[in-house]
CSV table of C-alpha atoms in Angstrom, one decimal:
chain,number,residue,atom,x,y,z
K,1356,UNK,CA,3.6,7.3,-5.3
K,1357,UNK,CA,2.1,4.5,-3.5
K,1358,UNK,CA,2.3,0.9,-4.3
K,1359,UNK,CA,0.3,-1.1,-2.1
K,1360,UNK,CA,-0.2,-5.1,-2.1
K,1361,UNK,CA,-2.4,-6.6,0.5
K,1362,UNK,CA,-0.4,-9.6,2.6
K,1363,UNK,CA,-1.6,-12.8,2.4
K,1364,UNK,CA,-4.6,-12.2,-0.1
K,1365,UNK,CA,-4.0,-15.8,-1.7
K,1366,UNK,CA,-5.4,-17.8,1.2
K,1367,UNK,CA,-8.6,-15.7,1.1
K,1368,UNK,CA,-9.0,-17.0,-2.7
K,1369,UNK,CA,-8.2,-20.3,-1.7
K,1370,UNK,CA,-10.2,-21.1,1.4
K,1371,UNK,CA,-13.3,-18.5,0.1
K,1372,UNK,CA,-13.2,-18.8,-3.6
K,1373,UNK,CA,-12.6,-15.9,-6.2
K,1374,UNK,CA,-15.9,-14.4,-6.0
K,1375,UNK,CA,-15.5,-13.8,-2.4
K,1376,UNK,CA,-11.8,-12.5,-3.0
K,1377,UNK,CA,-13.3,-10.2,-5.6
K,1378,UNK,CA,-15.7,-8.9,-3.4
K,1379,UNK,CA,-12.8,-8.1,-0.9
K,1380,UNK,CA,-10.9,-6.0,-3.3
K,1381,UNK,CA,-13.8,-3.8,-4.3
K,1382,UNK,CA,-14.3,-3.3,-0.3
K,1383,UNK,CA,-10.6,-2.9,-0.1
K,1384,UNK,CA,-11.0,-0.2,-2.8
K,1385,UNK,CA,-14.0,1.9,-1.3
K,1386,UNK,CA,-11.8,1.9,2.0
K,1387,UNK,CA,-8.8,3.1,0.2
K,1388,UNK,CA,-10.8,5.8,-1.4
K,1389,UNK,CA,-12.7,6.9,1.6
K,1390,UNK,CA,-9.1,7.0,3.5
K,1391,UNK,CA,-7.4,9.5,1.1
K,1392,UNK,CA,-8.1,13.0,0.5
K,1393,UNK,CA,-10.3,14.5,-2.5
K,1394,UNK,CA,-7.5,15.4,-4.7
K,1395,UNK,CA,-5.7,12.0,-4.3
K,1396,UNK,CA,-6.1,9.1,-6.5
K,1397,UNK,CA,-6.1,5.1,-5.9
K,1398,UNK,CA,-6.2,2.8,-8.8
K,1399,UNK,CA,-6.1,-1.2,-8.9
K,1400,UNK,CA,-3.4,-2.2,-10.9
K,1401,UNK,CA,-4.5,-6.1,-10.9
K,1402,UNK,CA,-4.7,-8.8,-8.5
K,1403,UNK,CA,-4.3,-7.5,-5.2
K,1404,UNK,CA,-2.2,-4.4,-5.9
K,1405,UNK,CA,-3.2,-1.1,-5.8
K,1406,UNK,CA,-1.8,2.5,-6.9
K,1407,UNK,CA,-2.0,6.0,-4.5
K,1408,UNK,CA,-1.3,9.1,-5.8
K,1409,UNK,CA,-1.0,11.5,-2.9
K,1410,UNK,CA,-0.5,15.1,-3.8
K,1411,UNK,CA,1.5,17.7,-1.8
K,1412,UNK,CA,3.5,14.8,0.2
K,1413,UNK,CA,7.1,16.1,-0.8
K,1414,UNK,CA,8.8,15.0,2.5
K,1415,UNK,CA,9.0,11.8,4.7
K,1416,UNK,CA,7.2,13.5,7.6
K,1417,UNK,CA,4.2,14.4,5.6
K,1418,UNK,CA,3.7,10.8,4.7
K,1419,UNK,CA,2.8,9.3,8.2
K,1420,UNK,CA,-0.5,11.0,8.5
K,1421,UNK,CA,-1.8,9.6,5.2
K,1422,UNK,CA,-0.4,6.4,5.5
K,1423,UNK,CA,-2.0,6.3,9.1
K,1424,UNK,CA,-5.3,6.6,7.5
K,1425,UNK,CA,-4.4,4.0,4.8
K,1426,UNK,CA,-3.4,1.4,7.3
K,1427,UNK,CA,-6.5,2.4,9.5
K,1428,UNK,CA,-8.6,1.7,6.6
K,1429,UNK,CA,-7.2,-2.1,6.4
K,1430,UNK,CA,-7.6,-2.6,10.4
K,1431,UNK,CA,-11.0,-2.9,10.5
K,1432,UNK,CA,-11.9,-6.7,9.6
K,1433,UNK,CA,-13.6,-7.6,6.4
K,1434,UNK,CA,-16.8,-9.6,6.3
K,1435,UNK,CA,-16.7,-12.7,4.0
K,1436,UNK,CA,-19.1,-15.6,3.7
K,1437,UNK,CA,-20.5,-14.6,7.4
K,1438,UNK,CA,-16.9,-14.5,8.5
K,1439,UNK,CA,-14.9,-11.6,9.9
K,1440,UNK,CA,-11.3,-11.6,8.0
K,1441,UNK,CA,-8.3,-9.6,9.0
K,1442,UNK,CA,-6.1,-8.3,6.3
K,1443,UNK,CA,-3.4,-6.0,6.1
K,1444,UNK,CA,-1.2,-4.2,3.5
K,1445,UNK,CA,2.8,-3.6,2.8
K,1446,UNK,CA,3.2,-0.1,1.0
K,1447,UNK,CA,6.2,1.3,-0.8
K,1448,UNK,CA,6.6,5.0,-1.2
K,1449,UNK,CA,8.8,6.9,-3.3
K,1450,UNK,CA,8.2,10.8,-3.3
K,1451,UNK,CA,8.2,13.2,-6.1
K,1452,UNK,CA,10.1,15.4,-7.0
K,1453,UNK,CA,13.0,14.1,-4.5
K,1454,UNK,CA,12.6,11.3,-6.9
K,1455,UNK,CA,12.6,12.7,-9.9
K,1456,UNK,CA,12.0,10.2,-12.3
K,1457,UNK,CA,9.6,9.5,-14.9
K,1458,UNK,CA,6.1,8.4,-13.9
K,1459,UNK,CA,7.0,4.9,-14.8
K,1460,UNK,CA,9.9,4.8,-12.9
K,1461,UNK,CA,8.5,6.2,-9.8
K,1462,UNK,CA,5.8,3.4,-9.6
K,1463,UNK,CA,8.8,0.7,-10.0
K,1464,UNK,CA,10.5,2.5,-7.2
K,1465,UNK,CA,7.5,2.2,-5.0
K,1466,UNK,CA,6.8,-1.2,-6.1
K,1467,UNK,CA,10.5,-2.4,-5.1
K,1468,UNK,CA,10.1,-0.5,-1.9
K,1469,UNK,CA,6.6,-2.7,-1.2
K,1470,UNK,CA,8.7,-5.8,-1.6
K,1471,UNK,CA,11.2,-4.2,1.1
K,1472,UNK,CA,8.3,-3.8,3.5
K,1473,UNK,CA,7.1,-7.4,2.8
K,1474,UNK,CA,10.5,-8.3,3.7
K,1475,UNK,CA,10.9,-6.6,6.8
K,1476,UNK,CA,7.4,-8.2,8.2
K,1477,UNK,CA,4.5,-6.8,6.6
K,1478,UNK,CA,1.6,-4.5,7.5
K,1479,UNK,CA,4.3,-1.6,7.0
K,1480,UNK,CA,5.2,1.0,5.0
K,1481,UNK,CA,9.1,1.4,3.2
K,1482,UNK,CA,10.4,4.7,1.8
K,1483,UNK,CA,12.4,4.4,-1.5
K,1484,UNK,CA,15.7,6.8,-1.2
K,1485,UNK,CA,15.9,8.0,-4.5
K,1486,UNK,CA,19.2,9.9,-3.8
K,1487,UNK,CA,21.2,6.8,-2.8
K,1488,UNK,CA,18.6,4.5,-4.9
K,1489,UNK,CA,18.5,2.5,-1.7
K,1490,UNK,CA,15.6,2.3,0.7
K,1491,UNK,CA,15.6,4.2,3.7
K,1492,UNK,CA,14.8,2.8,7.3
K,1493,UNK,CA,11.7,0.6,7.2
K,1494,UNK,CA,8.5,3.0,8.1
K,1495,UNK,CA,6.1,1.2,10.8
K,1496,UNK,CA,2.7,1.8,10.3
K,1497,UNK,CA,2.8,4.1,13.1
K,1498,UNK,CA,4.0,6.3,10.5
K,1499,UNK,CA,7.6,7.0,11.7
K,1500,UNK,CA,10.8,6.8,9.8
């Protein structure tokens, strides 16, 4: 379960307006859908937050390639009002069945890990360690743990 939040999205709305921000969110959703595999799911939770359900990634080593595709989708500039705008994302990750919580708690753990990723510099992912209830070492967008 991944919880993705766009970094510094508020200035997009402030500079270009909410209509442009809405169009950017649609393009982000399209790119995320293109970046995940056929059986995976992307959903917009609200605002600039998305949930990604990535199947069969039951250990940290399997997350790297999947998240590289997600970060790669965000690297290309977005076109807004004739301008090329760069945007990045911070992602929190928890792994089921290692984290065998109920669905709501899984999303909460991924959300908590996402906030740690933001505090550690943004444009990265953070893995939630379900055994200790803490966060594993920050995973950079290179996919390293």
